[in-house]
Structures are given as structure tokens and as C-alpha cells.
Amino acid sequence: MGKKGDLSNFERGMVVGARRAGLSISQSAQLLGFSRTTISRVYKEWCAKGKTSSMRQSCGRKCLVDARGQRRMIQADRRATLTEITTRYNRGMQQSICEATTRTTLRRMGYNSRRPHRVPLISTTNKKKRLQFARAQQNWTVEDWKNVAWSDESRFLLRHSNGRVRIWRKQNENMDPSCLVTTVQAAGGGVMVWGMFSWHTLGPLVPIGHRLNATAYLSIVSDHVHPFMTTMYPSSDGYFQQDNAPCHKARIISNWFLEHDNELTVLKWPPQSPDLNPIEHLWDVVERELRALDVHPTNLHQLQDAILLIWANISKECFQHLVESMPRRIMAVLKVKGGQTLY
């Protein structure tokens, strides 16, 4: 029995050529090894449309989810699991689908399961303040940002939770509001440190053995910030950056900076703006290096020693590159009108 089914374009051309040469359907089928039905069908299609390429629909199982069904899959819930999406889709449908079909359909649509970006929840008022800050600094060059000393506190934990939310999103939707998980500042176990740096050098990293209050922060400012600023910026042209934590805004801290305003300037910082502070990326470096240790710390003393060692070994290229990114960070805030950025 000859070959049945659809033929390649080359085979279809052979069929048409044989028939046009005067061979009968039976002779063509015997010569080419195709069934008589196939020879007849291909030649009729050629006579009707004048083409030897296949006009038939592609073979294979028909897609179970049409365009309308695809739109129903994701809807407004980006955090739904594969099981939840499948169950919701099958409600009221005559032909149900399995989770494998759901996964295949979502990937065909361009969706993949990814972890959402964690961003601070920014209020409307604070968006305006972030935008005002970006507009005020939009003409600053890298040379201007070299005069800023960056500071922040961070906490590092001995153990980490593996529970993470996953969402369905397309490749270019990483900052879509429906694909974000907002975070708030919170305390936790582990080792807390305060650090500072500028484009020129890494500054001190100070372990904090208790909750950081105004009195403790005043000691850090007088013992570490003051000598760093006067050494790195002897012409008193340096800016000191700090966020708006309560201890940073205490009256005794404000009074200290007023008394030393001839030596340094405190950069007016917008609230909820970790994406504008390059030191946040240094904390990420420390966190990654901690997780990559062959022997992980088993107590807080070992954890503190490891943090201090990692900080001391951060390369100059690393922190200088972060400062050099400041003009781009400012432009990113302007672009989103004070909202969240990718930084």
C-alpha cells in the first residue's frame, strides 16, 4: 500500500510532474509509491489553486485552549498556582484540561513562574518627595556623586526561610504592579551592622550589639562619620547620606550636625528610597558571600567575624561602579515619577 497522508512540497511536486507528463493516477501511484487517493487529491489541489505547497492545516492535536480561554487563565491573579489556574479554568468547561496543558499553554503565551521583585510600599506623598529629590539632583554628574558618603544599617541572619512567593509573568513584566511583593522594615535575629562608604574608599563597618537608638547612633556619628568625612573631604565639600530612620532624625543627632555644618552637609534624603542608596547592593554582596561560604557560621560571633571579613574584601571596582550608577538611578526615578525602580 502506498504512502498516505500529507506529503512534503517536494513530493507534491513529483506527483504534479508525473500527472502532467501524462501518467495516469495508477501509473503515478505505482511509480512514486503513494496511494491513488493521495495522487488524486494532490493533483486536484494543484489544478484548483495552481500551487504544489500544502494548503492543509498543520497536523497534530488541536490546541485545547483557544484565545478566549488563554485570556481567562491569568486574569488578575498573578499569584495563583498551577493547580488553582487549572481548577478555575475547568469550571463550566465541557472539556477539562490537566496541569501539564495549563503549563504548556502559559509558556506558549510567554508566561513563566518567577519570584516577584521585593520593593518597598511607597505612598503617594513619598512618591512626590522621591520625584522632588530626583529633579533636584538630575543634573548631578558622577563627579558630584563622588562627594557623597553613603550609610545604612543591615541585619544578617544565621538561618533563612526558603518559603518564597512565585508569580506568573512575562519577561518584560518584572516591574508590573501585579507582579511585585511589597516589603516593610522589620526586625529579626542575627547580627546588625552599620556601615558607610564613598567612591574613594570603604568606610568602617560597626557591629551593633543592641537596638540602635539615638544615643548609640550619636556615638557612631561622632566616632566614625566625623573622622571619615574630615579625612576624605578636608575642604568640607562632602555630603553625608543617611535614611529617615527615627534614630537618625532625633534632636540630639540634628543638633550635632548643626554644630558641624561647617565640616559636612547632610544630604536631604527622600523616604522609602533604598533603590537610590548604592550601599544596599553592598549588603547584597555580603549576603551572597555569606551563603557561598564552605563552612557556614553556627553562632552570632562567627557570623559577625564573617561579615567583617567579607566587607573588608569588597573590591574597589565594585563600590565605585555602584556610585557611578547614581545618574542612571536618578533618571529611573524620574521616568516612573517617583515610583519603584529596578535598582
mmCIF file of C-alpha atoms in Angstrom:
data_model
loop_
_atom_site.group_PDB
_atom_site.id
_atom_site.type_symbol
_atom_site.label_atom_id
_atom_site.label_comp_id
_atom_site.label_asym_id
_atom_site.label_seq_id
_atom_site.Cartn_x
_atom_site.Cartn_y
_atom_site.Cartn_z
ATOM 1 C CA MET A 1 0.000 0.000 0.000
ATOM 2 C CA GLY A 2 1.358 3.373 -0.967
ATOM 3 C CA LYS A 3 2.064 6.278 1.333
ATOM 4 C CA LYS A 4 -0.986 8.140 2.614
ATOM 5 C CA GLY A 5 -1.396 11.436 4.407
ATOM 6 C CA ASP A 6 0.095 14.795 3.625
ATOM 7 C CA LEU A 7 3.251 14.989 1.536
ATOM 8 C CA SER A 8 6.194 17.312 1.577
ATOM 9 C CA ASN A 9 6.301 20.086 -1.010
ATOM 10 C CA PHE A 10 8.964 18.159 -2.928
ATOM 11 C CA GLU A 11 6.810 15.019 -3.030
ATOM 12 C CA ARG A 12 3.776 17.040 -4.103
ATOM 13 C CA GLY A 13 5.824 18.483 -6.950
ATOM 14 C CA MET A 14 6.739 14.964 -8.059
ATOM 15 C CA VAL A 15 3.047 14.000 -8.138
ATOM 16 C CA VAL A 16 2.099 17.013 -10.255
ATOM 17 C CA GLY A 17 5.039 16.419 -12.569
ATOM 18 C CA ALA A 18 4.052 12.796 -13.128
ATOM 19 C CA ARG A 19 0.441 13.653 -13.881
ATOM 20 C CA ARG A 20 1.414 16.477 -16.227
ATOM 21 C CA ALA A 21 3.729 14.073 -18.050
ATOM 22 C CA GLY A 22 0.668 12.060 -18.989
ATOM 23 C CA LEU A 23 0.824 9.286 -16.430
ATOM 24 C CA SER A 24 -2.469 8.025 -15.061
ATOM 25 C CA ILE A 25 -3.329 8.015 -11.371
ATOM 26 C CA SER A 26 -2.488 4.299 -11.140
ATOM 27 C CA GLN A 27 0.788 4.709 -13.044
ATOM 28 C CA SER A 28 1.790 7.716 -10.867
ATOM 29 C CA ALA A 29 0.942 5.812 -7.678
ATOM 30 C CA GLN A 30 2.988 2.796 -8.791
ATOM 31 C CA LEU A 31 5.940 4.938 -9.874
ATOM 32 C CA LEU A 32 6.104 7.206 -6.787
ATOM 33 C CA GLY A 33 4.905 4.758 -4.138
ATOM 34 C CA PHE A 34 1.969 6.887 -2.989
ATOM 35 C CA SER A 35 -1.656 5.800 -2.695
ATOM 36 C CA ARG A 36 -4.053 6.525 -5.529
ATOM 37 C CA THR A 37 -6.157 8.659 -3.177
ATOM 38 C CA THR A 38 -3.144 10.840 -2.348
ATOM 39 C CA ILE A 39 -2.193 11.198 -6.033
ATOM 40 C CA SER A 40 -5.740 12.241 -6.920
ATOM 41 C CA ARG A 41 -6.054 14.724 -4.054
ATOM 42 C CA VAL A 42 -2.718 16.440 -4.658
ATOM 43 C CA TYR A 43 -3.318 16.805 -8.392
ATOM 44 C CA LYS A 44 -6.836 18.195 -7.845
ATOM 45 C CA GLU A 45 -5.448 20.794 -5.394
ATOM 46 C CA TRP A 46 -2.859 21.801 -7.952
ATOM 47 C CA CYS A 47 -5.450 22.113 -10.717
ATOM 48 C CA ALA A 48 -7.709 24.221 -8.472
ATOM 49 C CA LYS A 49 -5.121 26.519 -6.887
ATOM 50 C CA GLY A 50 -2.026 26.188 -9.026
ATOM 51 C CA LYS A 51 0.244 25.509 -6.057
ATOM 52 C CA THR A 52 2.219 22.463 -5.058
ATOM 53 C CA SER A 53 2.739 23.607 -1.453
ATOM 54 C CA SER A 54 0.422 22.037 1.093
ATOM 55 C CA MET A 55 -2.721 24.020 1.782
ATOM 56 C CA ARG A 56 -3.831 21.744 4.583
ATOM 57 C CA GLN A 57 -3.732 22.737 8.224
ATOM 58 C CA SER A 58 -0.736 21.528 10.203
ATOM 59 C CA CYS A 59 -1.024 18.069 11.595
ATOM 60 C CA GLY A 60 -1.165 17.263 15.289
ATOM 61 C CA ARG A 61 -3.635 17.517 18.088
ATOM 62 C CA LYS A 62 -5.744 20.637 18.113
ATOM 63 C CA CYS A 63 -4.955 23.085 20.930
ATOM 64 C CA LEU A 64 -7.436 22.566 23.745
ATOM 65 C CA VAL A 65 -7.288 26.200 24.895
ATOM 66 C CA ASP A 66 -8.455 28.816 22.420
ATOM 67 C CA ALA A 67 -7.655 32.537 22.519
ATOM 68 C CA ARG A 68 -10.573 33.291 24.794
ATOM 69 C CA GLY A 69 -9.542 30.549 27.193
ATOM 70 C CA GLN A 70 -5.992 31.896 27.266
ATOM 71 C CA ARG A 71 -7.275 35.292 28.396
ATOM 72 C CA ARG A 72 -9.179 33.600 31.230
ATOM 73 C CA MET A 73 -6.134 31.763 32.534
ATOM 74 C CA ILE A 74 -4.176 34.545 34.218
ATOM 75 C CA GLN A 75 -6.905 37.157 34.736
ATOM 76 C CA ALA A 76 -5.934 39.457 37.644
ATOM 77 C CA ASP A 77 -4.403 36.825 39.956
ATOM 78 C CA ARG A 78 -0.702 36.552 39.232
ATOM 79 C CA ARG A 79 -0.034 34.531 42.393
ATOM 80 C CA ALA A 80 -2.301 31.606 41.546
ATOM 81 C CA THR A 81 -0.598 28.207 41.497
ATOM 82 C CA LEU A 82 -0.721 25.906 38.502
ATOM 83 C CA THR A 83 -3.358 23.790 40.278
ATOM 84 C CA GLU A 84 -5.509 26.835 41.050
ATOM 85 C CA ILE A 85 -5.327 28.117 37.470
ATOM 86 C CA THR A 86 -6.282 24.692 36.087
ATOM 87 C CA THR A 87 -9.163 24.255 38.537
ATOM 88 C CA ARG A 88 -10.521 27.729 37.809
ATOM 89 C CA TYR A 89 -10.290 27.191 34.051
ATOM 90 C CA ASN A 90 -12.119 23.853 34.175
ATOM 91 C CA ARG A 91 -15.155 25.338 35.921
ATOM 92 C CA GLY A 92 -18.043 25.388 33.485
ATOM 93 C CA MET A 93 -15.960 23.945 30.624
ATOM 94 C CA GLN A 94 -17.192 20.915 28.703
ATOM 95 C CA GLN A 95 -13.649 19.693 28.054
ATOM 96 C CA SER A 96 -11.313 19.906 31.009
ATOM 97 C CA ILE A 97 -7.542 20.221 30.829
ATOM 98 C CA CYS A 98 -4.730 18.924 33.035
ATOM 99 C CA GLU A 99 -1.964 20.897 34.742
ATOM 100 C CA ALA A 100 0.541 19.910 32.045
ATOM 101 C CA THR A 101 -1.694 21.520 29.406
ATOM 102 C CA THR A 102 -2.002 24.626 31.568
ATOM 103 C CA ARG A 103 1.772 24.873 31.907
ATOM 104 C CA THR A 104 2.313 24.384 28.172
ATOM 105 C CA THR A 105 -0.339 26.977 27.316
ATOM 106 C CA LEU A 106 1.109 29.555 29.711
ATOM 107 C CA ARG A 107 4.605 29.094 28.301
ATOM 108 C CA ARG A 108 3.260 29.413 24.765
ATOM 109 C CA MET A 109 1.687 32.709 25.862
ATOM 110 C CA GLY A 110 5.070 33.872 27.171
ATOM 111 C CA TYR A 111 4.431 33.370 30.897
ATOM 112 C CA ASN A 112 6.891 31.695 33.257
ATOM 113 C CA SER A 113 6.766 31.168 37.001
ATOM 114 C CA ARG A 114 9.189 33.626 38.618
ATOM 115 C CA ARG A 115 9.862 35.143 42.012
ATOM 116 C CA PRO A 116 8.417 38.671 42.304
ATOM 117 C CA HIS A 117 10.707 41.621 42.919
ATOM 118 C CA ARG A 118 10.545 42.849 46.513
ATOM 119 C CA VAL A 119 10.029 46.593 46.672
ATOM 120 C CA PRO A 120 9.045 48.997 49.456
ATOM 121 C CA LEU A 121 5.431 50.088 49.608
ATOM 122 C CA ILE A 122 5.658 53.749 48.541
ATOM 123 C CA SER A 123 2.823 56.095 49.453
ATOM 124 C CA THR A 124 1.617 58.847 47.134
ATOM 125 C CA THR A 125 3.187 61.501 49.366
ATOM 126 C CA ASN A 126 6.549 59.761 49.358
ATOM 127 C CA LYS A 127 6.431 59.305 45.593
ATOM 128 C CA LYS A 128 6.217 63.085 45.318
ATOM 129 C CA LYS A 129 9.201 63.506 47.659
ATOM 130 C CA ARG A 130 11.244 60.979 45.671
ATOM 131 C CA LEU A 131 10.381 62.810 42.483
ATOM 132 C CA GLN A 132 11.368 66.159 44.008
ATOM 133 C CA PHE A 133 14.718 64.706 45.081
ATOM 134 C CA ALA A 134 15.367 63.264 41.624
ATOM 135 C CA ARG A 135 14.541 66.566 39.956
ATOM 136 C CA ALA A 136 16.873 68.436 42.319
ATOM 137 C CA GLN A 137 19.749 66.038 41.550
ATOM 138 C CA GLN A 138 19.072 65.278 37.884
ATOM 139 C CA ASN A 139 21.980 67.449 36.737
ATOM 140 C CA TRP A 140 24.496 65.911 39.133
ATOM 141 C CA THR A 141 27.360 64.136 37.401
ATOM 142 C CA VAL A 142 29.404 61.210 38.668
ATOM 143 C CA GLU A 143 31.947 63.754 39.914
ATOM 144 C CA ASP A 144 29.251 65.289 42.113
ATOM 145 C CA TRP A 145 28.215 61.883 43.497
ATOM 146 C CA LYS A 146 31.845 61.158 44.386
ATOM 147 C CA ASN A 147 31.427 63.744 47.154
ATOM 148 C CA VAL A 148 28.719 61.706 48.882
ATOM 149 C CA ALA A 149 29.373 59.254 51.705
ATOM 150 C CA TRP A 150 26.666 56.586 51.889
ATOM 151 C CA SER A 151 25.489 54.904 55.079
ATOM 152 C CA ASP A 152 22.934 52.401 56.292
ATOM 153 C CA GLU A 153 22.226 49.601 58.749
ATOM 154 C CA SER A 154 21.573 45.996 57.860
ATOM 155 C CA ARG A 155 20.810 42.757 59.666
ATOM 156 C CA PHE A 156 22.195 39.378 58.679
ATOM 157 C CA LEU A 157 20.586 36.181 59.880
ATOM 158 C CA LEU A 158 22.066 32.828 60.753
ATOM 159 C CA ARG A 159 19.237 30.977 59.039
ATOM 160 C CA HIS A 160 16.978 31.881 56.146
ATOM 161 C CA SER A 161 13.462 30.891 55.216
ATOM 162 C CA ASN A 162 13.025 29.090 51.907
ATOM 163 C CA GLY A 163 9.328 29.980 51.594
ATOM 164 C CA ARG A 164 9.006 32.317 48.625
ATOM 165 C CA VAL A 165 6.019 33.516 46.671
ATOM 166 C CA ARG A 166 6.032 32.799 42.951
ATOM 167 C CA ILE A 167 4.012 34.548 40.255
ATOM 168 C CA TRP A 168 3.199 34.153 36.570
ATOM 169 C CA ARG A 169 4.604 36.919 34.411
ATOM 170 C CA LYS A 170 6.101 37.645 31.027
ATOM 171 C CA GLN A 171 9.773 38.510 30.547
ATOM 172 C CA ASN A 172 9.215 42.283 30.408
ATOM 173 C CA GLU A 173 6.710 42.457 33.297
ATOM 174 C CA ASN A 174 9.135 42.294 36.234
ATOM 175 C CA MET A 175 8.103 45.756 37.487
ATOM 176 C CA ASP A 176 4.387 45.470 36.678
ATOM 177 C CA PRO A 177 2.415 46.344 39.872
ATOM 178 C CA SER A 178 0.619 42.982 39.760
ATOM 179 C CA CYS A 179 3.995 41.204 39.744
ATOM 180 C CA LEU A 180 5.500 42.862 42.839
ATOM 181 C CA VAL A 181 5.611 41.883 46.504
ATOM 182 C CA THR A 182 5.826 44.866 48.837
ATOM 183 C CA THR A 183 8.044 44.747 51.918
ATOM 184 C CA VAL A 184 8.250 46.706 55.141
ATOM 185 C CA GLN A 185 11.146 47.183 57.501
ATOM 186 C CA ALA A 186 11.191 44.589 60.241
ATOM 187 C CA ALA A 187 13.463 43.339 62.962
ATOM 188 C CA GLY A 188 14.857 39.828 63.210
ATOM 189 C CA GLY A 189 17.501 37.658 64.775
ATOM 190 C CA GLY A 190 21.124 37.775 63.738
ATOM 191 C CA VAL A 191 23.856 40.393 63.624
ATOM 192 C CA MET A 192 23.114 44.050 62.926
ATOM 193 C CA VAL A 193 25.813 46.304 61.480
ATOM 194 C CA TRP A 194 26.149 49.930 60.432
ATOM 195 C CA GLY A 195 28.438 50.846 57.557
ATOM 196 C CA MET A 196 29.447 53.672 55.261
ATOM 197 C CA PHE A 197 31.463 54.151 52.078
ATOM 198 C CA SER A 198 32.162 56.650 49.332
ATOM 199 C CA TRP A 199 33.509 56.410 45.812
ATOM 200 C CA HIS A 200 37.009 56.828 47.235
ATOM 201 C CA THR A 201 37.067 54.050 49.825
ATOM 202 C CA LEU A 202 35.113 51.705 52.045
ATOM 203 C CA GLY A 203 34.362 53.186 55.431
ATOM 204 C CA PRO A 204 34.037 51.456 58.789
ATOM 205 C CA LEU A 205 31.609 48.610 59.454
ATOM 206 C CA VAL A 206 30.340 48.809 63.030
ATOM 207 C CA PRO A 207 28.570 45.867 64.737
ATOM 208 C CA ILE A 208 25.540 46.926 66.776
ATOM 209 C CA GLY A 209 25.051 44.720 69.782
ATOM 210 C CA HIS A 210 21.607 46.044 70.645
ATOM 211 C CA ARG A 211 18.812 48.023 69.091
ATOM 212 C CA LEU A 212 20.141 51.189 67.502
ATOM 213 C CA ASN A 213 18.749 54.224 69.347
ATOM 214 C CA ALA A 214 19.637 57.903 69.146
ATOM 215 C CA THR A 215 22.331 57.678 71.836
ATOM 216 C CA ALA A 216 24.088 54.765 70.153
ATOM 217 C CA TYR A 217 23.811 56.442 66.765
ATOM 218 C CA LEU A 218 25.312 59.647 68.157
ATOM 219 C CA SER A 219 28.386 57.646 69.153
ATOM 220 C CA ILE A 220 28.627 56.246 65.615
ATOM 221 C CA VAL A 221 28.323 59.721 64.105
ATOM 222 C CA SER A 222 30.958 61.274 66.352
ATOM 223 C CA ASP A 223 33.372 58.299 66.370
ATOM 224 C CA HIS A 224 33.106 57.151 62.755
ATOM 225 C CA VAL A 225 31.219 59.566 60.487
ATOM 226 C CA HIS A 226 33.073 62.685 61.632
ATOM 227 C CA PRO A 227 36.631 61.387 61.157
ATOM 228 C CA PHE A 228 35.710 59.754 57.837
ATOM 229 C CA MET A 229 34.220 62.954 56.431
ATOM 230 C CA THR A 230 37.016 65.239 57.603
ATOM 231 C CA THR A 231 39.644 62.857 56.224
ATOM 232 C CA MET A 232 38.030 62.170 52.837
ATOM 233 C CA TYR A 233 36.700 65.698 52.323
ATOM 234 C CA PRO A 234 39.121 68.111 54.016
ATOM 235 C CA SER A 235 37.674 71.004 52.008
ATOM 236 C CA SER A 236 34.288 70.462 53.725
ATOM 237 C CA ASP A 237 32.615 69.749 50.375
ATOM 238 C CA GLY A 238 31.375 66.297 51.343
ATOM 239 C CA TYR A 239 27.755 65.178 51.722
ATOM 240 C CA PHE A 240 26.721 62.596 54.284
ATOM 241 C CA GLN A 241 23.766 60.417 53.353
ATOM 242 C CA GLN A 242 21.509 58.745 55.888
ATOM 243 C CA ASP A 243 17.935 57.494 55.602
ATOM 244 C CA ASN A 244 14.970 58.661 57.656
ATOM 245 C CA ALA A 245 15.090 56.104 60.464
ATOM 246 C CA PRO A 246 13.805 57.572 63.774
ATOM 247 C CA CYS A 247 17.218 57.464 65.430
ATOM 248 C CA HIS A 248 18.702 59.417 62.511
ATOM 249 C CA LYS A 249 16.140 62.192 62.905
ATOM 250 C CA ALA A 250 16.417 62.530 66.688
ATOM 251 C CA ARG A 251 17.014 66.007 68.087
ATOM 252 C CA ILE A 252 20.462 65.200 69.507
ATOM 253 C CA ILE A 253 21.551 63.978 66.063
ATOM 254 C CA SER A 254 20.172 67.052 64.284
ATOM 255 C CA ASN A 255 21.894 69.305 66.809
ATOM 256 C CA TRP A 256 25.218 67.533 66.277
ATOM 257 C CA PHE A 257 25.044 68.049 62.519
ATOM 258 C CA LEU A 258 24.118 71.710 63.029
ATOM 259 C CA GLU A 259 27.213 72.164 65.192
ATOM 260 C CA HIS A 260 29.381 70.620 62.442
ATOM 261 C CA ASP A 261 27.717 72.134 59.389
ATOM 262 C CA ASN A 262 30.977 73.911 58.550
ATOM 263 C CA GLU A 263 32.625 70.500 58.047
ATOM 264 C CA LEU A 264 29.973 68.461 56.195
ATOM 265 C CA THR A 265 26.486 68.674 54.730
ATOM 266 C CA VAL A 266 23.726 66.182 55.391
ATOM 267 C CA LEU A 267 22.079 65.165 52.134
ATOM 268 C CA LYS A 268 18.313 65.621 52.346
ATOM 269 C CA TRP A 269 17.083 62.098 51.664
ATOM 270 C CA PRO A 270 13.631 61.068 50.357
ATOM 271 C CA PRO A 271 11.745 58.423 52.391
ATOM 272 C CA GLN A 272 11.353 54.818 51.239
ATOM 273 C CA SER A 273 14.272 55.046 48.813
ATOM 274 C CA PRO A 274 16.607 52.054 49.269
ATOM 275 C CA ASP A 275 16.798 51.808 45.467
ATOM 276 C CA LEU A 276 18.644 55.141 45.448
ATOM 277 C CA ASN A 277 21.191 54.089 48.053
ATOM 278 C CA PRO A 278 24.057 52.093 46.470
ATOM 279 C CA ILE A 279 25.077 50.654 49.843
ATOM 280 C CA GLU A 280 22.049 48.349 49.570
ATOM 281 C CA HIS A 281 23.920 46.493 46.839
ATOM 282 C CA LEU A 282 26.929 46.104 49.111
ATOM 283 C CA TRP A 283 24.646 44.392 51.621
ATOM 284 C CA ASP A 284 23.634 42.062 48.799
ATOM 285 C CA VAL A 285 27.294 41.314 48.147
ATOM 286 C CA VAL A 286 27.834 40.453 51.805
ATOM 287 C CA GLU A 287 24.702 38.276 51.840
ATOM 288 C CA ARG A 288 25.771 36.333 48.749
ATOM 289 C CA GLU A 289 29.262 35.783 50.100
ATOM 290 C CA LEU A 290 27.844 34.530 53.393
ATOM 291 C CA ARG A 291 25.664 31.991 51.593
ATOM 292 C CA ALA A 292 28.615 30.883 49.464
ATOM 293 C CA LEU A 293 30.854 30.068 52.430
ATOM 294 C CA ASP A 294 32.067 26.468 52.522
ATOM 295 C CA VAL A 295 31.638 26.435 56.289
ATOM 296 C CA HIS A 296 28.623 28.416 57.437
ATOM 297 C CA PRO A 297 28.676 30.300 60.770
ATOM 298 C CA THR A 298 26.987 28.398 63.567
ATOM 299 C CA ASN A 299 26.732 31.233 66.107
ATOM 300 C CA LEU A 300 26.448 35.016 66.127
ATOM 301 C CA HIS A 301 30.131 35.554 66.933
ATOM 302 C CA GLN A 302 31.210 33.575 63.879
ATOM 303 C CA LEU A 303 28.612 35.363 61.771
ATOM 304 C CA GLN A 304 29.917 38.773 62.850
ATOM 305 C CA ASP A 305 33.518 37.820 62.051
ATOM 306 C CA ALA A 306 32.495 36.560 58.622
ATOM 307 C CA ILE A 307 30.575 39.773 57.847
ATOM 308 C CA LEU A 308 33.515 41.979 58.828
ATOM 309 C CA LEU A 309 35.927 39.911 56.710
ATOM 310 C CA ILE A 310 33.673 39.983 53.636
ATOM 311 C CA TRP A 311 33.174 43.751 53.956
ATOM 312 C CA ALA A 312 36.906 44.369 54.158
ATOM 313 C CA ASN A 313 37.479 42.383 50.944
ATOM 314 C CA ILE A 314 34.892 44.119 48.741
ATOM 315 C CA SER A 315 36.746 45.317 45.666
ATOM 316 C CA LYS A 316 37.210 48.972 44.839
ATOM 317 C CA GLU A 317 35.765 48.382 41.369
ATOM 318 C CA CYS A 318 32.580 47.059 42.958
ATOM 319 C CA PHE A 319 31.692 50.055 45.133
ATOM 320 C CA GLN A 320 32.945 52.614 42.614
ATOM 321 C CA HIS A 321 30.707 51.107 39.955
ATOM 322 C CA LEU A 322 27.735 51.496 42.304
ATOM 323 C CA VAL A 323 28.402 55.193 42.849
ATOM 324 C CA GLU A 324 28.823 55.675 39.105
ATOM 325 C CA SER A 325 25.300 54.290 38.645
ATOM 326 C CA MET A 326 23.707 57.219 40.503
ATOM 327 C CA PRO A 327 22.847 59.348 37.423
ATOM 328 C CA ARG A 328 21.018 56.323 35.977
ATOM 329 C CA ARG A 329 19.171 55.741 39.249
ATOM 330 C CA ILE A 330 18.009 59.346 39.296
ATOM 331 C CA MET A 331 16.780 59.098 35.710
ATOM 332 C CA ALA A 332 14.940 55.867 36.579
ATOM 333 C CA VAL A 333 13.035 57.624 39.395
ATOM 334 C CA LEU A 334 12.153 60.476 37.049
ATOM 335 C CA LYS A 335 10.910 58.019 34.452
ATOM 336 C CA VAL A 336 8.499 56.293 36.870
ATOM 337 C CA LYS A 337 7.517 59.620 38.517
ATOM 338 C CA GLY A 338 8.748 58.662 41.958
ATOM 339 C CA GLY A 339 7.607 55.030 41.865
ATOM 340 C CA GLN A 340 9.612 51.837 42.243
ATOM 341 C CA THR A 341 12.641 51.272 40.041
ATOM 342 C CA LEU A 342 14.631 48.192 39.055
ATOM 343 C CA TYR A 343 17.542 49.156 41.332
#
